[in-house]
PDB file of C-alpha atoms in Angstrom:
ATOM      1  CA  MET A  23       0.132  -0.085  -0.051  1.00 70.00           C
ATOM      2  CA  ALA A  24       1.162   3.396  -0.928  1.00 85.00           C
ATOM      3  CA  ASN A  25       2.080   5.786   1.658  1.00 95.00           C
ATOM      4  CA  LEU A  26      -0.307   8.415   2.541  1.00 98.00           C
ATOM      5  CA  ARG A  27       0.715  12.047   1.730  1.00 98.00           C
ATOM      6  CA  ALA A  28       0.308  14.299   4.532  1.00 98.00           C
ATOM      7  CA  GLY A  29       0.685  17.903   4.966  1.00 98.00           C
ATOM      8  CA  LEU A  30       1.116  20.209   8.311  1.00 98.00           C
ATOM      9  CA  ILE A  31       0.000  23.931   8.608  1.00 98.00           C
ATOM     10  CA  GLY A  32       1.418  25.826  11.667  1.00 97.00           C
ATOM     11  CA  LEU A  33       4.991  25.617  12.622  1.00 95.00           C
ATOM     12  CA  GLY A  34       4.693  27.055  16.124  1.00 92.00           C
ATOM     13  CA  MET A  35       5.297  25.356  19.458  1.00 88.00           C
ATOM     14  CA  MET A  36       2.670  22.310  18.512  1.00 92.00           C
ATOM     15  CA  GLY A  37       3.597  22.255  15.040  1.00 95.00           C
ATOM     16  CA  ARG A  38       7.053  21.203  15.673  1.00 94.00           C
ATOM     17  CA  HIS A  39       5.913  18.367  17.576  1.00 96.00           C
ATOM     18  CA  HIS A  40       3.344  17.268  14.988  1.00 97.00           C
ATOM     19  CA  ALA A  41       6.174  17.599  12.459  1.00 97.00           C
ATOM     20  CA  ARG A  42       8.548  15.478  14.581  1.00 96.00           C
ATOM     21  CA  VAL A  43       5.712  12.659  14.648  1.00 97.00           C
ATOM     22  CA  LEU A  44       4.290  12.926  11.277  1.00 97.00           C
ATOM     23  CA  GLY A  45       7.992  12.682   9.800  1.00 95.00           C
ATOM     24  CA  SER A  46       8.522   9.324  11.386  1.00 96.00           C
ATOM     25  CA  LEU A  47       4.898   7.790  11.003  1.00 97.00           C
ATOM     26  CA  ASP A  48       4.759   4.361   9.474  1.00 97.00           C
ATOM     27  CA  GLY A  49       2.867   4.470   6.151  1.00 97.00           C
ATOM     28  CA  VAL A  50       2.928   8.417   6.030  1.00 98.00           C
ATOM     29  CA  GLU A  51       5.134  10.641   3.884  1.00 97.00           C
ATOM     30  CA  LEU A  52       5.324  14.291   5.176  1.00 97.00           C
ATOM     31  CA  VAL A  53       5.504  15.951   1.872  1.00 96.00           C
ATOM     32  CA  ALA A  54       5.345  19.797   2.915  1.00 97.00           C
ATOM     33  CA  VAL A  55       4.768  22.292   5.670  1.00 97.00           C
ATOM     34  CA  ALA A  56       3.090  25.759   5.646  1.00 98.00           C
ATOM     35  CA  ASP A  57       3.247  28.647   7.628  1.00 96.00           C
ATOM     36  CA  PRO A  58       2.717  32.208   6.633  1.00 94.00           C
ATOM     37  CA  GLY A  59       5.344  33.327   9.157  1.00 92.00           C
ATOM     38  CA  GLY A  60       8.147  31.168   8.305  1.00 93.00           C
ATOM     39  CA  ASP A  61       9.874  28.328   9.865  1.00 92.00           C
ATOM     40  CA  ARG A  62      11.441  29.706  12.889  1.00 89.00           C
ATOM     41  CA  PHE A  63      12.105  26.300  14.710  1.00 87.00           C
ATOM     42  CA  GLY A  64      13.475  24.749  11.838  1.00 89.00           C
ATOM     43  CA  VAL A  65      10.805  22.166  11.286  1.00 88.00           C
ATOM     44  CA  ALA A  66      10.760  21.918   7.553  1.00 89.00           C
ATOM     45  CA  ARG A  67      14.458  20.243   7.119  1.00 88.00           C
ATOM     46  CA  GLU A  68      14.583  18.894   3.784  1.00 88.00           C
ATOM     47  CA  ARG A  69      10.715  19.107   3.153  1.00 92.00           C
ATOM     48  CA  THR A  70       9.077  21.662   0.889  1.00 95.00           C
ATOM     49  CA  LEU A  71       8.156  25.003   2.976  1.00 97.00           C
ATOM     50  CA  VAL A  72       5.147  27.005   1.441  1.00 97.00           C
ATOM     51  CA  ALA A  73       3.438  29.961   3.211  1.00 97.00           C
ATOM     52  CA  SER A  74      -0.411  29.136   2.722  1.00 97.00           C
ATOM     53  CA  ILE A  75      -2.960  26.426   2.913  1.00 98.00           C
ATOM     54  CA  THR A  76      -3.615  26.785  -0.691  1.00 98.00           C
ATOM     55  CA  GLU A  77      -0.065  26.184  -1.617  1.00 98.00           C
ATOM     56  CA  LEU A  78       0.234  23.238   0.653  1.00 98.00           C
ATOM     57  CA  ILE A  79      -2.904  21.572  -0.960  1.00 98.00           C
ATOM     58  CA  ALA A  80      -1.307  21.886  -4.320  1.00 98.00           C
ATOM     59  CA  ARG A  81       1.453  19.684  -3.270  1.00 97.00           C
ATOM     60  CA  GLY A  82      -1.158  16.750  -3.457  1.00 97.00           C
ATOM     61  CA  ILE A  83      -1.691  15.597   0.210  1.00 98.00           C
ATOM     62  CA  ASP A  84      -4.307  13.264   1.165  1.00 98.00           C
ATOM     63  CA  TYR A  85      -4.732  14.374   4.889  1.00 98.00           C
ATOM     64  CA  CYS A  86      -3.537  17.646   6.688  1.00 98.00           C
ATOM     65  CA  MET A  87      -2.442  18.559  10.309  1.00 98.00           C
ATOM     66  CA  VAL A  88      -3.925  21.932  11.448  1.00 98.00           C
ATOM     67  CA  ALA A  89      -1.984  23.740  13.939  1.00 97.00           C
ATOM     68  CA  VAL A  90      -2.489  27.296  13.231  1.00 96.00           C
ATOM     69  CA  PRO A  91      -3.938  29.794  15.953  1.00 93.00           C
ATOM     70  CA  THR A  92      -7.706  29.071  16.875  1.00 93.00           C
ATOM     71  CA  GLY A  93      -9.022  31.973  15.351  1.00 94.00           C
ATOM     72  CA  LEU A  94      -7.606  30.910  11.635  1.00 96.00           C
ATOM     73  CA  HIS A  95      -8.857  27.221  12.280  1.00 97.00           C
ATOM     74  CA  GLU A  96     -12.420  27.929  10.164  1.00 98.00           C
ATOM     75  CA  GLU A  97     -10.748  29.627   7.307  1.00 98.00           C
ATOM     76  CA  VAL A  98      -7.965  26.762   6.901  1.00 98.00           C
ATOM     77  CA  ALA A  99     -10.313  23.763   7.620  1.00 98.00           C
ATOM     78  CA  LEU A 100     -12.945  25.148   5.103  1.00 98.00           C
ATOM     79  CA  GLU A 101     -10.401  25.365   2.374  1.00 98.00           C
ATOM     80  CA  LEU A 102      -9.331  21.797   3.349  1.00 98.00           C
ATOM     81  CA  ALA A 103     -12.524  20.620   3.400  1.00 98.00           C
ATOM     82  CA  GLU A 104     -13.313  22.150  -0.440  1.00 98.00           C
ATOM     83  CA  ALA A 105     -10.288  20.474  -1.720  1.00 98.00           C
ATOM     84  CA  GLY A 106     -11.542  16.976  -0.418  1.00 98.00           C
ATOM     85  CA  VAL A 107      -8.497  16.663   2.260  1.00 98.00           C
ATOM     86  CA  HIS A 108      -8.913  14.526   5.363  1.00 98.00           C
ATOM     87  CA  THR A 109      -8.009  16.635   8.313  1.00 98.00           C
ATOM     88  CA  MET A 110      -7.302  16.747  12.059  1.00 98.00           C
ATOM     89  CA  ILE A 111      -7.351  20.129  13.699  1.00 98.00           C
ATOM     90  CA  GLU A 112      -5.420  21.027  17.065  1.00 97.00           C
ATOM     91  CA  LYS A 113      -8.202  21.737  19.997  1.00 96.00           C
ATOM     92  CA  PRO A 114     -10.424  23.582  20.306  1.00 96.00           C
ATOM     93  CA  ILE A 115     -12.154  22.665  16.975  1.00 97.00           C
ATOM     94  CA  SER A 116     -12.527  26.625  16.529  1.00 97.00           C
ATOM     95  CA  HIS A 117     -13.057  29.960  18.318  1.00 95.00           C
ATOM     96  CA  ASP A 118     -16.923  29.354  18.815  1.00 96.00           C
ATOM     97  CA  THR A 119     -19.677  27.198  18.365  1.00 97.00           C
ATOM     98  CA  GLU A 120     -21.249  28.812  15.130  1.00 98.00           C
ATOM     99  CA  SER A 121     -17.509  28.469  13.460  1.00 98.00           C
ATOM    100  CA  ALA A 122     -17.442  24.900  14.773  1.00 98.00           C
ATOM    101  CA  GLU A 123     -20.566  23.902  13.306  1.00 98.00           C
ATOM    102  CA  ARG A 124     -19.675  25.004   9.928  1.00 98.00           C
ATOM    103  CA  ILE A 125     -16.423  23.251   9.944  1.00 98.00           C
ATOM    104  CA  THR A 126     -18.123  19.934  11.027  1.00 98.00           C
ATOM    105  CA  ALA A 127     -20.789  20.349   8.311  1.00 98.00           C
ATOM    106  CA  ALA A 128     -18.318  20.732   5.566  1.00 98.00           C
ATOM    107  CA  PHE A 129     -16.367  17.803   6.178  1.00 98.00           C
ATOM    108  CA  LYS A 130     -19.720  15.855   6.798  1.00 98.00           C
ATOM    109  CA  SER A 131     -21.257  17.080   3.427  1.00 98.00           C
ATOM    110  CA  LYS A 132     -17.978  16.189   1.625  1.00 97.00           C
ATOM    111  CA  GLY A 133     -17.869  12.394   3.388  1.00 97.00           C
ATOM    112  CA  LEU A 134     -14.241  13.341   4.625  1.00 98.00           C
ATOM    113  CA  ILE A 135     -12.446  12.420   7.960  1.00 98.00           C
ATOM    114  CA  GLY A 136     -12.354  15.057  10.299  1.00 98.00           C
ATOM    115  CA  GLY A 137     -10.710  14.976  13.760  1.00 98.00           C
ATOM    116  CA  VAL A 138      -9.801  17.166  16.580  1.00 98.00           C
ATOM    117  CA  GLY A 139      -6.760  17.147  18.583  1.00 97.00           C
ATOM    118  CA  HIS A 140      -7.711  16.339  22.086  1.00 97.00           C
ATOM    119  CA  ILE A 141      -4.349  14.887  22.836  1.00 97.00           C
ATOM    120  CA  GLU A 142      -5.252  13.457  26.307  1.00 97.00           C
ATOM    121  CA  ARG A 143      -7.576  11.032  25.088  1.00 97.00           C
ATOM    122  CA  TYR A 144      -4.598   9.237  23.929  1.00 98.00           C
ATOM    123  CA  ASN A 145      -2.814   9.209  27.383  1.00 98.00           C
ATOM    124  CA  SER A 146      -2.485   5.354  28.312  1.00 98.00           C
ATOM    125  CA  ALA A 147      -3.446   6.129  31.709  1.00 98.00           C
ATOM    126  CA  LEU A 148      -6.830   7.604  30.745  1.00 98.00           C
ATOM    127  CA  GLN A 149      -7.397   5.206  28.093  1.00 98.00           C
ATOM    128  CA  GLN A 150      -6.853   2.225  30.735  1.00 98.00           C
ATOM    129  CA  ALA A 151      -9.389   3.967  33.092  1.00 98.00           C
ATOM    130  CA  ARG A 152     -12.000   4.365  30.386  1.00 98.00           C
ATOM    131  CA  VAL A 153     -11.819   0.289  29.660  1.00 98.00           C
ATOM    132  CA  ARG A 154     -11.846  -0.152  33.213  1.00 98.00           C
ATOM    133  CA  ILE A 155     -15.025   1.869  33.981  1.00 98.00           C
ATOM    134  CA  GLU A 156     -16.753   0.434  30.796  1.00 97.00           C
ATOM    135  CA  ASN A 157     -16.007  -3.015  32.711  1.00 97.00           C
ATOM    136  CA  GLY A 158     -17.573  -1.916  35.742  1.00 97.00           C
ATOM    137  CA  ASP A 159     -14.554  -1.548  37.999  1.00 97.00           C
ATOM    138  CA  LEU A 160     -16.033   1.532  39.645  1.00 97.00           C
ATOM    139  CA  GLY A 161     -19.606   0.460  39.524  1.00 96.00           C
ATOM    140  CA  ASP A 162     -21.484   3.773  39.289  1.00 96.00           C
ATOM    141  CA  ILE A 163     -19.432   7.087  38.715  1.00 98.00           C
ATOM    142  CA  TYR A 164     -20.275   9.470  41.461  1.00 97.00           C
ATOM    143  CA  GLN A 165     -17.588  12.335  40.563  1.00 98.00           C
ATOM    144  CA  VAL A 166     -14.837  13.165  38.231  1.00 98.00           C
ATOM    145  CA  ALA A 167     -12.428  15.867  39.804  1.00 98.00           C
ATOM    146  CA  THR A 168      -9.721  17.477  37.609  1.00 98.00           C
ATOM    147  CA  ARG A 169      -6.928  19.711  38.416  1.00 98.00           C
ATOM    148  CA  ARG A 170      -4.558  21.098  35.526  1.00 98.00           C
ATOM    149  CA  GLN A 171      -2.446  24.126  36.546  1.00 96.00           C
ATOM    150  CA  GLY A 172       0.834  25.393  35.875  1.00 95.00           C
ATOM    151  CA  PRO A 173       2.974  28.458  34.743  1.00 92.00           C
ATOM    152  CA  PHE A 174       1.568  30.928  32.272  1.00 87.00           C
ATOM    153  CA  PRO A 175       2.560  29.543  28.524  1.00 79.00           C
ATOM    154  CA  GLY A 176       3.871  32.525  26.516  1.00 70.00           C
ATOM    155  CA  ARG A 177       3.003  31.024  23.352  1.00 64.00           C
ATOM    156  CA  ILE A 178      -0.712  31.622  24.113  1.00 62.00           C
ATOM    157  CA  ALA A 179      -1.996  34.687  22.914  1.00 65.00           C
ATOM    158  CA  ASP A 180      -5.536  34.445  21.280  1.00 77.00           C
ATOM    159  CA  VAL A 181      -7.799  32.532  23.891  1.00 86.00           C
ATOM    160  CA  GLY A 182      -8.064  32.226  27.593  1.00 94.00           C
ATOM    161  CA  VAL A 183      -7.427  29.122  30.182  1.00 96.00           C
ATOM    162  CA  VAL A 184     -10.722  27.703  29.378  1.00 97.00           C
ATOM    163  CA  LYS A 185     -10.401  27.223  25.761  1.00 95.00           C
ATOM    164  CA  ASP A 186      -6.797  26.320  25.784  1.00 93.00           C
ATOM    165  CA  LEU A 187      -6.792  24.081  28.616  1.00 95.00           C
ATOM    166  CA  GLY A 188     -10.164  23.407  30.007  1.00 96.00           C
ATOM    167  CA  THR A 189     -11.353  21.991  26.828  1.00 96.00           C
ATOM    168  CA  HIS A 190      -8.914  18.867  27.804  1.00 97.00           C
ATOM    169  CA  ASP A 191     -10.721  18.406  30.924  1.00 98.00           C
ATOM    170  CA  PHE A 192     -14.320  18.606  29.729  1.00 98.00           C
ATOM    171  CA  ASP A 193     -13.493  16.348  26.834  1.00 98.00           C
ATOM    172  CA  LEU A 194     -11.654  13.532  28.704  1.00 98.00           C
ATOM    173  CA  THR A 195     -14.370  13.805  31.577  1.00 98.00           C
ATOM    174  CA  ALA A 196     -17.122  13.303  29.102  1.00 98.00           C
ATOM    175  CA  TRP A 197     -15.252  10.693  27.167  1.00 98.00           C
ATOM    176  CA  VAL A 198     -13.941   8.530  30.149  1.00 98.00           C
ATOM    177  CA  THR A 199     -17.519   8.387  31.914  1.00 97.00           C
ATOM    178  CA  GLN A 200     -19.505   8.297  28.505  1.00 96.00           C
ATOM    179  CA  GLN A 201     -21.839  10.953  29.934  1.00 97.00           C
ATOM    180  CA  ARG A 202     -22.537  14.567  28.745  1.00 97.00           C
ATOM    181  CA  TYR A 203     -22.576  17.730  30.711  1.00 98.00           C
ATOM    182  CA  THR A 204     -25.905  18.881  31.410  1.00 98.00           C
ATOM    183  CA  SER A 205     -25.218  22.111  33.400  1.00 98.00           C
ATOM    184  CA  VAL A 206     -22.036  24.101  34.505  1.00 98.00           C
ATOM    185  CA  SER A 207     -21.281  26.859  37.139  1.00 98.00           C
ATOM    186  CA  ALA A 208     -18.059  28.743  36.834  1.00 98.00           C
ATOM    187  CA  GLN A 209     -15.747  31.459  38.444  1.00 98.00           C
ATOM    188  CA  THR A 210     -12.815  33.368  36.393  1.00 98.00           C
ATOM    189  CA  VAL A 211     -10.021  35.094  37.579  1.00 97.00           C
ATOM    190  CA  PHE A 212      -7.964  37.503  35.464  1.00 95.00           C
ATOM    191  CA  LYS A 213      -4.408  38.403  36.496  1.00 92.00           C
ATOM    192  CA  SER A 214      -2.047  38.570  33.748  1.00 86.00           C
ATOM    193  CA  GLY A 215      -3.646  42.019  32.393  1.00 86.00           C
ATOM    194  CA  ARG A 216      -4.624  40.287  29.040  1.00 85.00           C
ATOM    195  CA  ALA A 217      -8.481  40.277  27.899  1.00 89.00           C
ATOM    196  CA  HIS A 218      -8.730  36.683  28.759  1.00 92.00           C
ATOM    197  CA  GLU A 219      -9.177  34.553  31.895  1.00 96.00           C
ATOM    198  CA  ASP A 220      -6.067  32.862  33.558  1.00 96.00           C
ATOM    199  CA  LEU A 221      -8.052  30.525  36.187  1.00 97.00           C
ATOM    200  CA  VAL A 222     -11.217  29.019  36.134  1.00 98.00           C
ATOM    201  CA  ALA A 223     -12.962  26.709  38.789  1.00 98.00           C
ATOM    202  CA  VAL A 224     -16.068  24.691  37.580  1.00 98.00           C
ATOM    203  CA  VAL A 225     -18.531  22.815  38.910  1.00 98.00           C
ATOM    204  CA  GLY A 226     -20.867  20.708  36.788  1.00 98.00           C
ATOM    205  CA  LYS A 227     -23.217  17.628  36.440  1.00 98.00           C
ATOM    206  CA  LEU A 228     -23.394  15.113  33.969  1.00 98.00           C
ATOM    207  CA  ASN A 229     -26.433  13.184  32.427  1.00 97.00           C
ATOM    208  CA  GLY A 230     -25.604   9.898  34.399  1.00 96.00           C
ATOM    209  CA  GLY A 231     -25.754  11.753  37.753  1.00 96.00           C
ATOM    210  CA  ALA A 232     -22.105  12.260  38.219  1.00 98.00           C
ATOM    211  CA  ALA A 233     -20.855  15.241  39.736  1.00 98.00           C
ATOM    212  CA  THR A 234     -17.786  17.141  38.289  1.00 98.00           C
ATOM    213  CA  ASN A 235     -15.414  19.877  39.494  1.00 97.00           C
ATOM    214  CA  HIS A 236     -12.588  21.300  37.458  1.00 98.00           C
ATOM    215  CA  LEU A 237      -9.769  23.649  38.656  1.00 98.00           C
ATOM    216  CA  VAL A 238      -7.576  24.861  35.653  1.00 98.00           C
ATOM    217  CA  ASN A 239      -5.055  27.666  35.776  1.00 97.00           C
ATOM    218  CA  TRP A 240      -1.848  29.212  34.468  1.00 94.00           C
ATOM    219  CA  LEU A 241      -0.751  30.854  37.358  1.00 95.00           C
ATOM    220  CA  SER A 242       0.609  28.221  39.440  1.00 95.00           C
ATOM    221  CA  PRO A 243       4.444  27.153  39.939  1.00 94.00           C
ATOM    222  CA  LEU A 244       3.263  23.704  40.306  1.00 94.00           C
ATOM    223  CA  LYS A 245       2.782  21.822  37.104  1.00 95.00           C
ATOM    224  CA  GLU A 246      -0.379  19.420  37.883  1.00 97.00           C
ATOM    225  CA  ARG A 247      -2.518  17.047  35.829  1.00 97.00           C
ATOM    226  CA  THR A 248      -4.473  14.934  37.914  1.00 98.00           C
ATOM    227  CA  THR A 249      -8.010  13.360  37.465  1.00 98.00           C
ATOM    228  CA  VAL A 250     -10.071  11.694  40.161  1.00 98.00           C
ATOM    229  CA  ILE A 251     -12.923   9.351  38.987  1.00 98.00           C
ATOM    230  CA  ALA A 252     -14.946   8.225  42.585  1.00 98.00           C
ATOM    231  CA  GLY A 253     -17.268   5.452  42.174  1.00 97.00           C
ATOM    232  CA  GLU A 254     -19.226   2.950  44.464  1.00 94.00           C
ATOM    233  CA  ARG A 255     -16.309   0.599  44.430  1.00 95.00           C
ATOM    234  CA  GLY A 256     -13.356   2.884  44.766  1.00 96.00           C
ATOM    235  CA  ALA A 257     -11.694   5.644  42.930  1.00 98.00           C
ATOM    236  CA  PHE A 258      -9.259   5.872  40.002  1.00 98.00           C
ATOM    237  CA  VAL A 259      -6.488   8.670  40.295  1.00 98.00           C
ATOM    238  CA  VAL A 260      -4.901   9.483  36.931  1.00 98.00           C
ATOM    239  CA  ASP A 261      -1.510  11.531  36.723  1.00 98.00           C
ATOM    240  CA  THR A 262      -1.315  12.231  32.829  1.00 97.00           C
ATOM    241  CA  LEU A 263       2.167  13.716  33.376  1.00 97.00           C
ATOM    242  CA  THR A 264       3.415  10.174  34.130  1.00 97.00           C
ATOM    243  CA  ALA A 265       0.809   8.234  32.740  1.00 98.00           C
ATOM    244  CA  ASP A 266       0.060   6.637  36.029  1.00 98.00           C
ATOM    245  CA  LEU A 267      -3.131   5.092  36.901  1.00 98.00           C
ATOM    246  CA  THR A 268      -3.718   4.201  40.476  1.00 98.00           C
ATOM    247  CA  TYR A 269      -6.884   2.490  42.026  1.00 98.00           C
ATOM    248  CA  HIS A 270      -8.009   2.933  45.778  1.00 97.00           C
ATOM    249  CA  ALA A 271     -10.523   0.244  46.337  1.00 95.00           C
ATOM    250  CA  ASN A 272     -13.145   0.593  48.781  1.00 91.00           C
ATOM    251  CA  GLY A 273     -12.276  -1.607  51.876  1.00 83.00           C
ATOM    252  CA  GLN A 274     -13.943  -5.045  53.067  1.00 69.00           C
ATOM    253  CA  VAL A 275     -12.547  -4.662  56.535  1.00 62.00           C
ATOM    254  CA  GLU A 276     -14.703  -3.378  59.300  1.00 65.00           C
ATOM    255  CA  THR A 277     -13.603  -0.369  61.372  1.00 61.00           C
ATOM    256  CA  THR A 278     -14.015  -0.875  65.096  1.00 64.00           C
ATOM    257  CA  TRP A 279     -12.627   2.528  66.280  1.00 64.00           C
ATOM    258  CA  ASP A 280     -15.636   4.095  66.644  1.00 66.00           C
ATOM    259  CA  GLU A 281     -14.411   8.020  66.416  1.00 62.00           C
ATOM    260  CA  ILE A 282     -12.972   7.245  62.783  1.00 57.00           C
ATOM    261  CA  SER A 283     -15.978   4.801  61.581  1.00 59.00           C
ATOM    262  CA  GLN A 284     -18.886   7.125  62.199  1.00 59.00           C
ATOM    263  CA  PHE A 285     -17.407   9.804  59.960  1.00 55.00           C
ATOM    264  CA  ARG A 286     -16.395   7.403  56.912  1.00 56.00           C
ATOM    265  CA  GLY A 287     -18.949   6.528  54.211  1.00 62.00           C
ATOM    266  CA  VAL A 288     -16.535   3.707  53.382  1.00 73.00           C
ATOM    267  CA  SER A 289     -13.329   2.435  54.565  1.00 75.00           C
ATOM    268  CA  GLU A 290     -10.097   2.317  53.148  1.00 83.00           C
ATOM    269  CA  GLY A 291      -8.979  -0.698  51.225  1.00 89.00           C
ATOM    270  CA  ASP A 292      -6.283  -1.979  48.856  1.00 92.00           C
ATOM    271  CA  VAL A 293      -4.506   0.573  46.733  1.00 96.00           C
ATOM    272  CA  VAL A 294      -2.947  -0.656  43.287  1.00 97.00           C
ATOM    273  CA  ARG A 295      -0.812   1.188  40.898  1.00 98.00           C
ATOM    274  CA  TYR A 296      -1.460  -0.752  37.272  1.00 98.00           C
ATOM    275  CA  ALA A 297       1.602  -1.538  35.197  1.00 98.00           C
ATOM    276  CA  PHE A 298       0.792  -1.194  31.088  1.00 98.00           C
ATOM    277  CA  PRO A 299       2.789   0.132  28.222  1.00 98.00           C
ATOM    278  CA  LYS A 300       2.952   4.009  27.856  1.00 98.00           C
ATOM    279  CA  PRO A 301       3.457   5.173  24.337  1.00 97.00           C
ATOM    280  CA  GLU A 302       3.745   8.665  23.732  1.00 98.00           C
ATOM    281  CA  PRO A 303       0.176  10.168  23.392  1.00 98.00           C
ATOM    282  CA  LEU A 304       0.894  12.346  20.376  1.00 98.00           C
ATOM    283  CA  ARG A 305       2.300   9.530  18.543  1.00 98.00           C
ATOM    284  CA  THR A 306      -0.988   7.240  19.559  1.00 98.00           C
ATOM    285  CA  GLU A 307      -3.094  10.318  18.484  1.00 98.00           C
ATOM    286  CA  HIS A 308      -1.564  10.453  14.738  1.00 98.00           C
ATOM    287  CA  GLU A 309      -1.469   6.621  14.191  1.00 98.00           C
ATOM    288  CA  THR A 310      -5.203   6.519  15.089  1.00 98.00           C
ATOM    289  CA  PHE A 311      -5.900   9.329  12.776  1.00 98.00           C
ATOM    290  CA  ARG A 312      -3.787   7.556   9.954  1.00 98.00           C
ATOM    291  CA  ASP A 313      -5.715   4.468  10.396  1.00 98.00           C
ATOM    292  CA  ALA A 314      -8.975   6.429  10.197  1.00 98.00           C
ATOM    293  CA  VAL A 315      -7.978   8.069   6.759  1.00 98.00           C
ATOM    294  CA  ARG A 316      -7.048   4.404   5.583  1.00 97.00           C
ATOM    295  CA  ASP A 317     -10.069   2.310   6.552  1.00 96.00           C
ATOM    296  CA  GLY A 318     -12.637   5.047   7.360  1.00 96.00           C
ATOM    297  CA  ASP A 319     -13.262   4.111  10.756  1.00 95.00           C
ATOM    298  CA  THR A 320     -13.742   7.162  13.255  1.00 96.00           C
ATOM    299  CA  SER A 321     -14.591   5.102  16.289  1.00 95.00           C
ATOM    300  CA  ARG A 322     -11.203   5.707  17.884  1.00 96.00           C
ATOM    301  CA  ILE A 323     -10.515   9.340  17.053  1.00 98.00           C
ATOM    302  CA  VAL A 324     -12.128  12.521  18.339  1.00 98.00           C
ATOM    303  CA  THR A 325     -14.447  13.203  15.755  1.00 98.00           C
ATOM    304  CA  MET A 326     -15.488  17.078  15.046  1.00 98.00           C
ATOM    305  CA  GLU A 327     -18.976  16.462  16.417  1.00 98.00           C
ATOM    306  CA  GLU A 328     -17.172  15.334  19.814  1.00 98.00           C
ATOM    307  CA  GLY A 329     -14.897  18.721  19.495  1.00 98.00           C
ATOM    308  CA  LEU A 330     -18.143  20.659  18.959  1.00 98.00           C
ATOM    309  CA  GLU A 331     -19.514  19.069  21.884  1.00 98.00           C
ATOM    310  CA  ALA A 332     -16.512  20.120  24.105  1.00 98.00           C
ATOM    311  CA  LEU A 333     -16.627  23.635  22.688  1.00 98.00           C
ATOM    312  CA  ARG A 334     -20.310  24.276  23.902  1.00 98.00           C
ATOM    313  CA  VAL A 335     -19.216  23.210  27.549  1.00 98.00           C
ATOM    314  CA  VAL A 336     -16.665  25.766  27.196  1.00 98.00           C
ATOM    315  CA  GLU A 337     -18.891  28.467  26.039  1.00 98.00           C
ATOM    316  CA  ALA A 338     -21.353  27.382  28.779  1.00 98.00           C
ATOM    317  CA  VAL A 339     -18.279  27.971  31.355  1.00 98.00           C
ATOM    318  CA  LEU A 340     -17.664  31.404  30.308  1.00 98.00           C
ATOM    319  CA  GLU A 341     -21.361  32.359  29.993  1.00 98.00           C
ATOM    320  CA  SER A 342     -21.855  31.385  33.644  1.00 98.00           C
ATOM    321  CA  ALA A 343     -18.739  33.004  34.662  1.00 98.00           C
ATOM    322  CA  SER A 344     -19.801  36.194  32.717  1.00 97.00           C
ATOM    323  CA  THR A 345     -23.272  36.180  34.341  1.00 98.00           C
ATOM    324  CA  GLN A 346     -22.781  34.854  37.652  1.00 97.00           C
ATOM    325  CA  THR A 347     -25.469  32.024  37.169  1.00 98.00           C
ATOM    326  CA  GLY A 348     -25.368  28.454  36.488  1.00 98.00           C
ATOM    327  CA  VAL A 349     -25.850  27.311  32.767  1.00 98.00           C
ATOM    328  CA  ALA A 350     -27.829  24.528  31.436  1.00 98.00           C
ATOM    329  CA  LEU A 351     -26.579  22.622  28.128  1.00 97.00           C
ATOM    330  CA  ARG A 352     -29.205  21.008  25.995  1.00 81.00           C
TER     331      ARG A 352
END
């Protein structure tokens, strides 16, 4: 089978990592890269460097990775759809839901594979948690709590922390539980002197009954990427920085110390940290999208419809923070 011809537009911080993976992916030839601002990180190397998506399409590509600033996603994506090029777009899918709906509709109407780069879905610890939850290891899910914080990233200029980082947590929460958000309530903080928020605290509800809370900021010297999923049989603690998954079981041992037992809903049981392979999430993401382009099976990628749903949660969170009210999602 001939190699798929891939293109990449956007050669910034994420673009250079996409180039590294695409350039070494089995069954794929990265034929050209594009960026109107040039190649400041030396990504192109021996590959053809062009300035626009029009020139990139002219190189005869089968699919494209889009890593341009969020505000340019629609313009680039619609041109790729019109040209019949399968496309994966870095998250968020676009700057607002109306734009995302136009992108999604364009790829659907052309029968093209369209995906969104929600990379956390491909973290092996979260994938393990998803499988174990499906198998009933936690029983009924009660709560998902995430913490995503760290220093301010100088590369981000066009969106706030909700669209840049919060999208990860909203998407992974819905995906790992297979539940959708029905309501959110949020508070934001502005500290960097920009027009966009630097911190958000969100409380939410999922349609299966689980409660969620998310703390996301880029104001902390501590870098943290933690998801805790609590259910009737115990809790999973996921550290996506190290791809570790730890299971805290509800104990089966009777607590006879009255002063402690009367304050505990469950007792502490065994603690297990699972061992499993830990491939690079970005590589897994690209392998999965490559396979979808080859065989048309979109069941393992983050579809544009799912990217749109994550963006709807983002906009509900921002509306809640702005109006100081809870917001229901349809």
